[in-house]
Amino acid sequence: DAGVIQSPRHEVTEMGQEVTLRCKPISGHNSLFWYRQTMMRGLELLIYFNNNVPIDDSGMPEDRFSAKMPNASFSTLKIQPSEPRDSAVYFCASRRTSGRDEQFFGPGTRLTVL
Amino acid sequence: GEDVEQSLFLSVREGDSSVINCTYTDSSSTYLYWYKQEPGAGLQLLTYIFSNMDMKQDQRLTVLLNKKDKHLSLRIADTQTGDSAIYFCAERPGTGFQKLVFGTGTRLLVSP
């Protein structure tokens, strides 16, 4: 299995631009999580889905952030418009409901907003 | 409330034991985890312990759980330079539907 796949790995954009981060979870996993990691705030859970349905989006910082999961094999996190304070590493993780409850993390997308 | 706290930094010499500590607040947590993050990579599960256990050993790793004090520790025996990474403690709250609450992470630096 290829593991959780995220794209792009690095993104540099200018303030005000729209940014779309993509994630392909591990096949057969039915939960998907989006996290943000910064030096100041550490690792924050933004939103998670179960069976493609958003369960808890209380971590989404503001309306500029939105996430979708149109099917079991794909999710996007969109920031529009982007701001310099959105610069961070964004991780996607997936999990299978049964088993030892392990979340498998992707390699992350490093976003820099100038 | 849910809050997981860790010290930010630990430095040890190669061959020594490392002990990373964590405190959590949710007494109904079912599972507690240790994740490792190497530079430029995502988090990877190292080990976990179920809340009805006091100790779990896995090769060089020993996890100790003190439920009374809500204290979790990770001991790495014979620490190697390859163990240098950030270590995250995480709890699965009893009321949280599948989500994990992560600590701030402890950066372990192993010097030769």
CSV table of C-alpha atoms in Angstrom, one decimal:
chain,number,residue,atom,x,y,z
A,1,ASP,CA,0.0,0.0,0.0
A,2,ALA,CA,1.3,3.5,-0.9
A,3,GLY,CA,0.1,5.0,2.4
A,4,VAL,CA,-1.7,8.3,2.6
A,5,ILE,CA,-0.9,10.5,-0.4
A,6,GLN,CA,-0.8,14.3,-0.2
A,7,SER,CA,-0.3,16.8,-2.9
A,8,PRO,CA,1.4,19.1,-3.5
A,9,ARG,CA,4.3,18.5,-1.1
A,10,HIS,CA,5.2,22.2,-1.1
A,11,GLU,CA,3.1,25.2,-2.1
A,12,VAL,CA,4.2,28.8,-2.2
A,13,THR,CA,1.6,31.4,-3.0
A,14,GLU,CA,0.8,35.0,-2.6
A,15,MET,CA,-1.6,36.5,-0.1
A,16,GLY,CA,-5.1,36.5,-1.4
A,17,GLN,CA,-4.7,33.5,-3.7
A,18,GLU,CA,-6.8,30.3,-3.4
A,19,VAL,CA,-5.0,27.3,-2.2
A,20,THR,CA,-6.2,23.7,-2.6
A,21,LEU,CA,-4.5,20.8,-0.7
A,22,ARG,CA,-5.3,17.2,-1.7
A,23,CYS,CA,-5.4,13.9,0.1
A,24,LYS,CA,-5.9,10.3,-0.9
A,25,PRO,CA,-6.4,8.1,2.2
A,26,ILE,CA,-5.4,4.5,2.5
A,27,SER,CA,-7.8,2.3,0.7
A,28,GLY,CA,-10.4,0.7,3.1
A,29,HIS,CA,-10.0,3.5,5.7
A,30,ASN,CA,-13.2,5.2,6.5
A,31,SER,CA,-12.1,8.1,8.6
A,32,LEU,CA,-10.0,11.1,7.4
A,33,PHE,CA,-8.4,13.9,9.4
A,34,TRP,CA,-6.9,17.2,8.4
A,35,TYR,CA,-4.3,18.7,10.8
A,36,ARG,CA,-2.2,21.9,10.8
A,37,GLN,CA,1.2,22.1,12.4
A,38,THR,CA,3.1,25.3,13.3
A,39,MET,CA,5.8,26.1,15.7
A,40,MET,CA,3.6,28.4,17.7
A,41,ARG,CA,0.5,26.3,18.0
A,42,GLY,CA,1.8,22.7,17.5
A,43,LEU,CA,-0.5,20.1,15.9
A,44,GLU,CA,-4.1,21.2,15.6
A,45,LEU,CA,-7.0,19.1,14.3
A,46,LEU,CA,-8.9,21.1,11.8
A,47,ILE,CA,-11.7,18.7,10.7
A,48,TYR,CA,-12.4,15.1,10.4
A,49,PHE,CA,-14.7,12.9,8.3
A,50,ASN,CA,-16.3,9.5,8.9
A,51,ASN,CA,-17.6,7.7,5.9
A,52,ASN,CA,-17.2,10.9,3.8
A,53,VAL,CA,-19.4,12.9,6.2
A,54,PRO,CA,-17.8,15.8,8.2
A,55,ILE,CA,-18.1,14.9,11.9
A,56,ASP,CA,-16.3,17.8,13.7
A,57,ASP,CA,-15.1,21.0,12.0
A,58,SER,CA,-14.7,23.0,15.2
A,59,GLY,CA,-11.0,23.3,14.5
A,60,MET,CA,-11.4,25.1,11.2
A,61,PRO,CA,-10.0,28.5,12.0
A,62,GLU,CA,-12.5,30.6,10.0
A,63,ASP,CA,-14.7,30.7,7.0
A,64,ARG,CA,-11.8,31.1,4.6
A,65,PHE,CA,-11.1,27.4,5.2
A,66,SER,CA,-13.3,24.6,3.8
A,67,ALA,CA,-12.9,20.9,3.4
A,68,LYS,CA,-14.7,18.3,1.2
A,69,MET,CA,-14.7,14.6,0.8
A,70,PRO,CA,-16.7,13.8,-2.3
A,71,ASN,CA,-15.8,10.1,-2.1
A,72,ALA,CA,-13.9,7.6,0.0
A,73,SER,CA,-10.7,8.0,-1.9
A,74,PHE,CA,-10.3,11.8,-2.0
A,75,SER,CA,-10.4,14.9,0.1
A,76,THR,CA,-9.5,18.5,-0.3
A,77,LEU,CA,-8.8,21.4,2.0
A,78,LYS,CA,-9.2,24.8,0.5
A,79,ILE,CA,-8.1,28.2,1.7
A,80,GLN,CA,-9.7,31.2,0.0
A,81,PRO,CA,-8.3,33.8,0.3
A,82,SER,CA,-5.0,32.8,1.8
A,83,GLU,CA,-3.1,34.9,4.3
A,84,PRO,CA,0.5,34.8,5.6
A,85,ARG,CA,-0.6,33.4,8.9
A,86,ASP,CA,-1.9,30.3,7.1
A,87,SER,CA,1.7,29.3,6.5
A,88,ALA,CA,2.1,25.8,8.1
A,89,VAL,CA,2.5,22.2,7.4
A,90,TYR,CA,-0.9,20.6,6.7
A,91,PHE,CA,-1.2,16.9,7.4
A,92,CYS,CA,-3.9,14.4,6.3
A,93,ALA,CA,-4.4,11.2,8.2
A,94,SER,CA,-6.7,8.2,7.7
A,95,ARG,CA,-7.9,5.5,10.0
A,96,ARG,CA,-9.9,2.3,9.7
A,97,THR,CA,-12.7,2.0,12.2
A,98,SER,CA,-11.8,-1.5,13.3
A,99,GLY,CA,-8.4,-2.4,14.7
A,100,ARG,CA,-6.1,-0.7,17.1
A,101,ASP,CA,-7.3,2.8,16.3
A,102,GLU,CA,-4.1,3.9,14.6
A,103,GLN,CA,-4.1,7.0,12.4
A,104,PHE,CA,-1.8,6.9,9.4
A,105,PHE,CA,-0.3,10.2,8.5
A,106,GLY,CA,0.6,11.5,5.1
A,107,PRO,CA,3.9,13.3,4.5
A,108,GLY,CA,2.3,16.7,4.7
A,109,THR,CA,2.0,19.8,2.5
A,110,ARG,CA,4.3,22.7,3.5
A,111,LEU,CA,2.4,25.9,2.6
A,112,THR,CA,4.0,29.3,2.5
A,113,VAL,CA,1.9,32.3,1.9
A,114,LEU,CA,3.9,35.4,1.0
B,1,GLY,CA,-11.6,19.5,29.1
B,2,GLU,CA,-9.1,17.9,27.0
B,3,ASP,CA,-5.5,18.9,27.3
B,4,VAL,CA,-2.2,17.0,26.9
B,5,GLU,CA,1.0,18.5,28.1
B,6,GLN,CA,4.6,17.6,27.5
B,7,SER,CA,8.0,19.1,28.1
B,8,LEU,CA,9.4,20.7,24.9
B,9,PHE,CA,12.9,19.4,24.8
B,10,LEU,CA,15.1,16.5,26.0
B,11,SER,CA,18.8,15.9,25.3
B,12,VAL,CA,20.6,12.7,26.0
B,13,ARG,CA,23.8,10.9,25.0
B,14,GLU,CA,23.8,7.9,22.7
B,15,GLY,CA,23.4,4.7,24.8
B,16,ASP,CA,21.6,6.4,27.7
B,17,SER,CA,17.9,5.9,28.4
B,18,SER,CA,15.5,8.6,27.5
B,19,VAL,CA,12.3,9.2,29.4
B,20,ILE,CA,9.6,11.4,27.9
B,21,ASN,CA,6.7,12.4,30.1
B,22,CYS,CA,3.1,13.5,29.4
B,23,THR,CA,0.1,14.5,31.4
B,24,TYR,CA,-3.5,14.4,30.2
B,25,THR,CA,-6.7,15.5,31.7
B,26,ASP,CA,-9.5,13.3,30.4
B,27,SER,CA,-9.9,10.4,32.9
B,28,SER,CA,-12.2,8.6,30.6
B,29,SER,CA,-9.6,8.3,27.8
B,30,THR,CA,-9.6,4.8,26.4
B,31,TYR,CA,-6.3,4.7,24.5
B,32,LEU,CA,-3.1,6.6,24.9
B,33,TYR,CA,-0.5,6.8,22.2
B,34,TRP,CA,3.0,7.7,21.4
B,35,TYR,CA,3.7,9.0,17.9
B,36,LYS,CA,7.1,9.8,16.4
B,37,GLN,CA,7.8,12.5,13.9
B,38,GLU,CA,11.1,12.6,12.0
B,39,PRO,CA,12.2,15.7,10.1
B,40,GLY,CA,10.1,16.5,7.1
B,41,ALA,CA,7.8,13.6,7.7
B,42,GLY,CA,4.3,12.9,9.1
B,43,LEU,CA,3.7,11.3,12.5
B,44,GLN,CA,4.0,7.6,12.8
B,45,LEU,CA,2.6,5.5,15.6
B,46,LEU,CA,5.3,4.1,17.9
B,47,THR,CA,3.2,2.3,20.5
B,48,TYR,CA,0.0,2.6,22.4
B,49,ILE,CA,-1.5,1.5,25.7
B,50,PHE,CA,-5.1,0.7,26.7
B,51,SER,CA,-6.3,2.5,29.7
B,52,ASN,CA,-6.7,-0.6,31.8
B,53,MET,CA,-3.0,-1.4,31.6
B,54,ASP,CA,-0.2,0.0,33.7
B,55,MET,CA,2.7,-0.9,31.6
B,56,LYS,CA,3.5,-2.1,28.1
B,57,GLN,CA,6.9,-3.1,26.7
B,58,ASP,CA,7.9,-3.3,23.1
B,59,GLN,CA,11.6,-4.0,22.4
B,60,ARG,CA,13.4,-0.9,23.5
B,61,LEU,CA,10.2,1.0,24.3
B,62,THR,CA,8.5,0.9,27.7
B,63,VAL,CA,5.2,2.8,28.3
B,64,LEU,CA,4.1,3.4,31.9
B,65,LEU,CA,0.6,4.7,32.7
B,66,ASN,CA,-0.4,6.1,36.0
B,67,LYS,CA,-4.1,6.7,35.8
B,68,LYS,CA,-4.4,8.2,39.2
B,69,ASP,CA,-2.1,11.0,38.3
B,70,LYS,CA,-3.1,11.0,34.6
B,71,HIS,CA,0.6,10.6,33.7
B,72,LEU,CA,2.1,8.7,30.8
B,73,SER,CA,5.7,8.1,30.1
B,74,LEU,CA,7.8,6.7,27.3
B,75,ARG,CA,11.2,5.2,28.1
B,76,ILE,CA,13.6,4.4,25.2
B,77,ALA,CA,16.4,2.1,26.3
B,78,ASP,CA,19.9,2.4,24.7
B,79,THR,CA,18.9,5.5,22.8
B,80,GLN,CA,20.4,5.8,19.3
B,81,THR,CA,21.0,8.9,17.2
B,82,GLY,CA,18.3,7.6,14.9
B,83,ASP,CA,15.8,8.1,17.7
B,84,SER,CA,16.3,11.9,17.4
B,85,ALA,CA,12.8,13.2,16.5
B,86,ILE,CA,9.7,14.8,18.0
B,87,TYR,CA,7.6,12.5,20.1
B,88,PHE,CA,3.9,13.2,20.6
B,89,CYS,CA,1.7,11.9,23.3
B,90,ALA,CA,-2.0,11.6,22.3
B,91,GLU,CA,-5.1,10.5,24.1
B,92,ARG,CA,-8.4,9.3,22.7
B,93,PRO,CA,-11.0,10.9,24.9
B,94,GLY,CA,-13.9,8.7,26.0
B,95,THR,CA,-16.4,11.1,24.5
B,96,GLY,CA,-14.5,12.0,21.4
B,97,PHE,CA,-15.8,10.2,18.3
B,98,GLN,CA,-12.5,8.8,17.0
B,99,LYS,CA,-10.5,12.0,17.3
B,100,LEU,CA,-7.2,12.1,19.1
B,101,VAL,CA,-5.9,15.0,21.2
B,102,PHE,CA,-2.2,15.5,20.7
B,103,GLY,CA,0.3,17.0,23.1
B,104,THR,CA,2.8,19.8,22.1
B,105,GLY,CA,5.5,17.3,21.3
B,106,THR,CA,8.9,16.7,22.9
B,107,ARG,CA,12.0,17.2,20.7
B,108,LEU,CA,14.5,14.5,21.6
B,109,LEU,CA,18.1,15.2,20.6
B,110,VAL,CA,20.6,12.3,20.9
B,111,SER,CA,24.2,13.2,20.7
B,112,PRO,CA,27.0,10.8,19.9
